[in-house]
Coordinates of C-alpha atoms in Angstrom, one line a residue:
M950 CA -20.4 21.1 81.0
F951 CA -22.3 22.7 78.1
D952 CA -25.5 24.7 77.6
I953 CA -27.3 23.2 74.6
D954 CA -29.4 26.4 74.1
E955 CA -26.3 28.5 73.9
I956 CA -24.7 26.1 71.5
Y957 CA -27.9 26.2 69.3
Y958 CA -27.9 30.0 69.2
D959 CA -24.2 30.1 68.3
A960 CA -25.0 27.7 65.4
I961 CA -27.8 29.9 64.1
D962 CA -25.5 33.1 64.3
L963 CA -22.7 31.2 62.5
L964 CA -25.0 30.0 59.7
K965 CA -26.2 33.6 59.1
A966 CA -22.6 34.9 59.1
M967 CA -21.6 32.2 56.6
V968 CA -24.5 33.0 54.2
K969 CA -23.6 36.6 54.1
V970 CA -20.2 35.7 52.5
P971 CA -20.2 34.2 49.0
S972 CA -18.6 30.8 49.1
F973 CA -18.6 29.3 45.7
S974 CA -16.5 26.2 45.2
R975 CA -12.7 27.1 44.9
E976 CA -13.6 30.6 46.2
E977 CA -14.2 29.7 49.8
T978 CA -11.5 31.8 51.5
A979 CA -13.8 34.5 52.9
V980 CA -16.3 31.9 54.4
A981 CA -13.4 29.7 55.7
D982 CA -12.2 32.9 57.6
V983 CA -15.7 33.2 59.1
V984 CA -15.8 29.6 60.2
E985 CA -12.2 29.8 61.6
T986 CA -13.0 32.9 63.6
A987 CA -16.0 31.2 65.1
M988 CA -14.1 28.0 65.9
K989 CA -11.5 30.1 67.7
R990 CA -14.2 31.9 69.6
F991 CA -15.6 28.6 70.7
G992 CA -12.2 27.5 72.0
L993 CA -11.9 24.7 69.3
N994 CA -8.2 25.3 68.3
P995 CA -8.8 24.8 64.6
K996 CA -6.2 23.7 62.0
R997 CA -6.3 24.9 58.5
F998 CA -5.2 23.7 55.1
E999 CA -6.2 25.8 52.1
N1000 CA -9.8 26.4 52.9
N1001 CA -10.5 23.4 55.0
L1002 CA -10.8 23.6 58.8
W1003 CA -10.6 20.9 61.5
C1004 CA -10.2 20.3 65.2
Q1005 CA -10.0 17.2 67.3
S1006 CA -10.8 16.1 70.9
P1007 CA -8.6 17.9 73.3
D1008 CA -7.9 14.6 75.1
F1009 CA -7.1 12.6 71.9
D1010 CA -6.0 9.0 72.6
P1011 CA -4.5 7.0 69.8
A1012 CA -5.7 3.8 71.5
K1013 CA -9.3 4.9 70.9
P1014 CA -11.3 4.6 67.7
T1015 CA -11.8 7.9 65.9
I1016 CA -15.0 9.3 64.5
L1017 CA -15.0 12.1 61.8
L1018 CA -17.8 14.6 61.6
N1019 CA -17.7 16.3 58.2
A1020 CA -19.7 18.8 56.2
H1021 CA -18.7 21.2 53.4
I1022 CA -18.6 25.0 53.4
D1023 CA -18.7 25.7 49.7
T1024 CA -21.8 26.3 47.5
V1025 CA -22.8 26.3 43.9
K1026 CA -23.4 29.4 41.9
V1027 CA -26.7 31.4 42.4
A1028 CA -29.6 29.9 40.5
E1029 CA -32.2 32.1 38.6
G1030 CA -35.5 33.0 40.2
W1031 CA -34.5 34.1 43.8
Q1032 CA -37.1 36.2 45.5
H1033 CA -34.9 36.7 48.5
D1034 CA -31.3 38.1 48.6
P1035 CA -29.2 34.9 48.4
F1036 CA -26.6 36.6 50.7
A1037 CA -28.9 38.3 53.2
A1038 CA -29.6 35.3 55.5
T1039 CA -33.2 36.5 55.8
E1040 CA -35.1 35.0 58.8
E1041 CA -38.7 34.6 57.9
D1042 CA -41.5 32.3 59.3
G1043 CA -39.1 30.1 61.2
A1044 CA -36.7 29.7 58.3
I1045 CA -33.4 31.2 57.2
Y1046 CA -33.3 31.9 53.4
G1047 CA -30.0 32.1 51.7
L1048 CA -27.5 30.3 49.4
G1049 CA -25.9 27.3 51.2
T1050 CA -28.4 27.3 54.1
N1051 CA -29.7 23.8 53.2
D1052 CA -26.7 22.6 51.3
D1053 CA -24.6 22.5 53.4
G1054 CA -24.4 25.3 56.0
A1055 CA -27.0 23.7 58.3
S1056 CA -25.0 20.6 58.5
V1057 CA -21.7 22.5 59.1
V1058 CA -23.1 24.4 62.1
S1059 CA -25.1 21.4 63.5
L1060 CA -22.2 19.1 63.4
M1061 CA -20.0 21.7 64.9
A1062 CA -22.5 22.2 67.7
A1063 CA -22.6 18.5 68.3
Y1064 CA -18.9 18.3 68.4
R1065 CA -18.8 21.0 71.1
A1066 CA -21.4 19.2 73.2
L1067 CA -19.9 15.7 72.7
S1068 CA -16.3 16.9 73.4
A1069 CA -17.4 18.3 76.8
M1070 CA -18.3 14.8 78.0
P1071 CA -16.1 11.7 78.3
Q1072 CA -16.4 9.5 75.2
P1073 CA -15.1 6.1 74.3
Y1074 CA -13.8 7.5 71.0
N1075 CA -11.9 10.4 69.7
L1076 CA -13.8 13.0 67.7
I1077 CA -12.7 15.2 64.8
F1078 CA -14.8 17.9 63.2
L1079 CA -13.9 18.9 59.6
A1080 CA -15.4 21.7 57.6
S1081 CA -14.3 20.9 54.1
A1082 CA -14.0 22.9 50.8
E1083 CA -14.6 22.1 47.1
E1084 CA -17.2 19.4 47.7
E1085 CA -19.5 20.7 45.1
V1086 CA -16.9 20.2 42.4
S1087 CA -15.2 17.2 43.9
G1088 CA -12.0 19.3 44.0
K1089 CA -8.6 17.9 45.0
N1090 CA -8.1 20.7 47.5
G1091 CA -11.0 19.6 49.7
V1092 CA -11.5 16.6 51.9
E1093 CA -9.2 14.5 49.8
A1094 CA -6.2 16.8 50.6
V1095 CA -7.0 16.8 54.3
L1096 CA -7.5 13.1 55.1
P1097 CA -3.8 12.2 54.9
M1098 CA -3.2 14.9 57.6
L1099 CA -5.7 13.3 60.0
P1100 CA -5.3 10.4 62.4
R1101 CA -6.7 7.0 61.4
I1102 CA -10.5 7.3 61.0
D1103 CA -12.8 4.4 61.9
F1104 CA -16.1 6.0 61.0
A1105 CA -17.4 9.2 59.4
L1106 CA -20.7 11.0 59.7
V1107 CA -21.1 13.2 56.7
G1108 CA -23.6 16.1 57.0
E1109 CA -25.8 16.5 53.9
P1110 CA -29.5 17.4 53.7
T1111 CA -31.3 14.0 54.2
G1112 CA -34.1 15.1 56.6
M1113 CA -32.0 13.5 59.3
Q1114 CA -32.6 10.0 57.8
T1115 CA -29.6 7.8 57.2
A1116 CA -28.1 7.2 53.8
I1117 CA -26.2 4.0 54.3
A1118 CA -25.1 3.8 50.6
E1119 CA -24.2 6.4 48.0
K1120 CA -23.7 6.2 44.3
G1121 CA -20.3 7.0 42.9
L1122 CA -19.6 8.8 39.6
M1123 CA -17.5 8.3 36.5
V1124 CA -17.5 10.6 33.5
L1125 CA -16.3 8.8 30.4
D1126 CA -15.1 10.0 27.0
G1127 CA -16.0 7.7 24.2
E1128 CA -14.5 7.7 20.7
I1129 CA -15.9 5.7 17.8
A1130 CA -13.7 5.5 14.7
G1131 CA -15.1 5.5 11.1
V1132 CA -13.5 6.1 7.7
A1133 CA -13.9 9.4 5.9
G1134 CA -15.5 9.5 2.4
H1135 CA -17.5 11.6 0.0
A1136 CA -21.2 11.7 1.1
A1137 CA -22.3 11.5 -2.5
R1138 CA -20.7 8.2 -3.2
N1139 CA -20.9 4.9 -1.4
E1140 CA -17.6 5.5 0.4
G1141 CA -16.3 5.5 4.0
V1142 CA -17.6 4.2 7.2
N1143 CA -20.0 6.6 9.0
A1144 CA -18.8 7.0 12.6
I1145 CA -22.2 8.4 13.6
Y1146 CA -24.0 5.3 12.4
K1147 CA -21.6 3.2 14.4
A1148 CA -22.1 5.4 17.4
I1149 CA -25.9 4.8 17.2
D1150 CA -25.3 1.1 18.0
V1151 CA -22.8 2.0 20.8
I1152 CA -25.4 4.4 22.4
N1153 CA -28.2 1.9 22.2
T1154 CA -25.9 -0.8 23.8
L1155 CA -25.1 1.6 26.6
R1156 CA -28.7 2.7 27.0
N1157 CA -30.0 -0.8 27.4
F1158 CA -27.0 -2.4 29.2
R1159 CA -27.7 -4.2 32.4
F1160 CA -25.0 -5.3 34.9
E1161 CA -25.2 -8.8 36.2
K1162 CA -25.2 -7.6 39.9
E1163 CA -27.4 -5.0 41.3
S1164 CA -27.0 -3.1 44.6
E1165 CA -29.6 -3.9 47.3
M1166 CA -29.7 -0.2 48.4
L1167 CA -28.7 1.7 45.3
G1168 CA -30.3 -0.4 42.6
P1169 CA -28.7 -0.7 39.1
V1170 CA -25.7 1.3 37.7
K1171 CA -27.1 4.3 35.8
I1172 CA -25.7 5.0 32.4
S1173 CA -26.5 8.2 30.5
V1174 CA -25.0 9.4 27.2
T1175 CA -25.2 13.2 27.7
K1176 CA -23.2 14.6 24.7
I1177 CA -22.4 13.6 21.1
E1178 CA -20.2 15.4 18.6
A1179 CA -19.3 14.4 14.9
G1180 CA -18.7 15.7 11.4
R1181 CA -17.0 18.7 9.9
Q1182 CA -19.2 19.4 6.9
H1183 CA -22.3 18.2 5.1
N1184 CA -20.6 16.3 2.2
V1185 CA -17.9 14.4 4.2
V1186 CA -18.7 11.0 5.9
P1187 CA -17.4 11.6 9.5
D1188 CA -14.5 9.4 10.5
K1189 CA -14.9 10.1 14.2
C1190 CA -17.8 10.4 16.6
T1191 CA -17.2 11.3 20.3
I1192 CA -19.7 10.9 23.2
L1193 CA -19.7 11.8 26.8
V1194 CA -21.1 9.3 29.2
D1195 CA -22.3 9.9 32.8
V1196 CA -22.1 6.7 34.9
R1197 CA -23.5 6.5 38.4
T1198 CA -21.9 3.6 40.0
T1199 CA -23.0 1.4 42.9
D1200 CA -21.4 -0.7 45.7
A1201 CA -22.0 -3.8 43.6
Y1202 CA -18.8 -3.0 41.6
S1203 CA -15.8 -0.7 42.0
N1204 CA -15.4 2.1 39.5
A1205 CA -12.5 0.3 37.9
E1206 CA -14.6 -2.9 37.6
T1207 CA -17.5 -0.9 36.1
L1208 CA -15.2 0.6 33.5
D1209 CA -13.7 -2.7 32.5
I1210 CA -17.2 -4.2 32.0
L1211 CA -18.4 -1.3 29.9
R1212 CA -15.3 -1.4 27.7
R1213 CA -16.0 -5.1 27.0
A1214 CA -19.6 -4.3 26.2
V1215 CA -18.8 -1.8 23.5
P1216 CA -15.4 -2.9 22.0
E1217 CA -16.0 -0.6 18.9
C1218 CA -15.8 2.5 21.3
T1219 CA -12.7 3.6 23.1
L1220 CA -13.8 4.6 26.6
T1221 CA -11.5 6.8 28.7
A1222 CA -12.5 7.8 32.3
H1223 CA -11.9 11.4 33.4
S1224 CA -11.3 9.9 36.8
T1225 CA -12.2 6.7 38.8
R1226 CA -11.7 8.4 42.2
L1227 CA -15.3 9.1 43.0
N1228 CA -16.3 5.7 44.3
P1229 CA -19.6 4.4 45.6
S1230 CA -19.8 4.0 49.3
G1231 CA -21.7 1.9 51.8
I1232 CA -21.9 0.9 55.4
S1233 CA -23.4 -2.2 57.1
P1234 CA -27.0 -1.9 58.2
S1235 CA -25.9 -3.5 61.5
H1236 CA -23.3 -0.7 62.2
P1237 CA -23.7 0.7 65.7
V1238 CA -24.5 4.2 64.4
V1239 CA -27.2 2.9 62.1
A1240 CA -28.7 0.9 65.1
R1241 CA -28.7 4.0 67.2
A1242 CA -30.4 6.0 64.5
E1243 CA -33.0 3.3 64.0
M1244 CA -33.8 3.5 67.7
L1245 CA -34.8 7.2 67.0
G1246 CA -37.2 6.0 64.2
K1247 CA -34.8 6.9 61.4
T1248 CA -35.1 5.0 58.0
T1249 CA -32.1 3.8 56.0
F1250 CA -31.9 4.6 52.2
G1251 CA -29.5 4.6 49.3
S1252 CA -28.6 8.1 48.0
P1253 CA -28.3 8.9 44.3
T1254 CA -26.4 12.1 45.0
L1255 CA -22.6 12.4 45.4
S1256 CA -20.9 13.8 48.5
D1257 CA -17.4 13.8 50.2
Q1258 CA -18.1 10.1 51.1
A1259 CA -16.9 9.2 47.6
L1260 CA -13.4 10.1 48.8
M1261 CA -13.4 8.4 52.1
P1262 CA -11.8 5.0 52.3
F1263 CA -13.5 4.1 55.6
P1264 CA -17.1 3.4 56.7
S1265 CA -19.3 6.3 56.6
L1266 CA -23.0 7.4 56.4
K1267 CA -24.7 10.5 55.3
M1268 CA -27.2 12.2 57.6
G1269 CA -28.1 15.9 58.0
P1270 CA -30.8 18.6 58.4
G1271 CA -32.8 19.9 55.4
D1272 CA -34.1 18.4 52.2
S1273 CA -32.0 17.5 49.3
A1274 CA -34.8 18.8 46.9
R1275 CA -34.0 22.4 48.2
S1276 CA -30.3 22.1 47.2
H1277 CA -29.1 24.2 44.3
T1278 CA -32.5 25.9 43.9
A1279 CA -33.7 29.5 44.1
D1280 CA -34.8 30.6 47.6
E1281 CA -33.0 27.8 49.3
Y1282 CA -33.8 27.7 53.0
I1283 CA -33.4 25.8 56.2
L1284 CA -35.9 25.7 59.1
L1285 CA -34.6 26.7 62.5
T1286 CA -36.4 23.6 64.0
E1287 CA -34.4 21.4 61.6
I1288 CA -31.1 22.7 63.0
R1289 CA -32.2 22.2 66.6
Q1290 CA -33.4 18.7 65.8
A1291 CA -30.2 17.8 64.1
I1292 CA -28.0 19.0 67.0
D1293 CA -30.1 17.1 69.5
E1294 CA -30.2 13.9 67.4
Y1295 CA -26.5 13.9 66.5
I1296 CA -25.8 14.1 70.3
V1297 CA -28.2 11.2 71.0
V1298 CA -26.8 9.0 68.3
L1299 CA -23.1 9.6 69.1
N1300 CA -23.0 10.1 72.9
G1301 CA -21.3 7.1 74.6
L1302 CA -21.3 5.2 71.3
T1303 CA -19.0 2.0 71.2
L1304 CA -17.6 1.2 67.8

């Protein structure tokens, strides 16, 4: 059996220990050591690859479905304007201040606590807890590297700051390089084809482009031209203009389909994707986990922000303590009550669940 109060206090102590160790993306070794030490102390028998740590039900049964609990241990760099020490884990007025408290340490410790409690009771499923690295940079040595090492996953609950509401859809991301060709000429004479002028038409097309299908939960695909470069000197008509395009994709189309449609929309621009691996995700509103959460009064929504869900080829939803608006900001914090609420509600939602 388990003592929920003891598990909660363990979670608070672990979060403070994590905050006190810088854990920037691709520099998570020290915080992974902290998490690994705690998991061993809790008797969770962790496995480790790079800076990712995971454990699974001690009575793992391949005949049962498997649920993955995932949250990330890395953080962004320190923003300007902190009034508290970002690495001191200052407890003040019922909150813990520190880098990564809200995004995503609170989810890490809450999901680990829920894993400990749920694993102490017979369940109709297997449970895996994964603390992953490199989420903030969508790195290839994070969850993407670990998933092939795990048993087949039937469902994942990804901890991110959602106020414990359920994000049943999440936008994906593509970053595109665009190149528009012109013809060089002398700016004083009527020569050449100005690539900048051609690019203006391309940018306007992308700015106003509307896809035929729109996601019910995520709305339209969002296209933003975020960078433009052209020209070498004032008296030469530029023969090339390059643009950078941020595309937030939805579950109405795959990333590959989205790219193909955009290429056909602007044939005068060569579009090349940095990657199509960060796909949109979604889960049926009738999924048993969603139904359990709704019984607790939770609301469903579509999330515009990216998480490790983008790399998961199985049903998943995003749900965790904290507020997304606090992420990546100065004086980031998490309320102690938010962590306790998360632990309790994770247990209620998952205990005895039939997939």
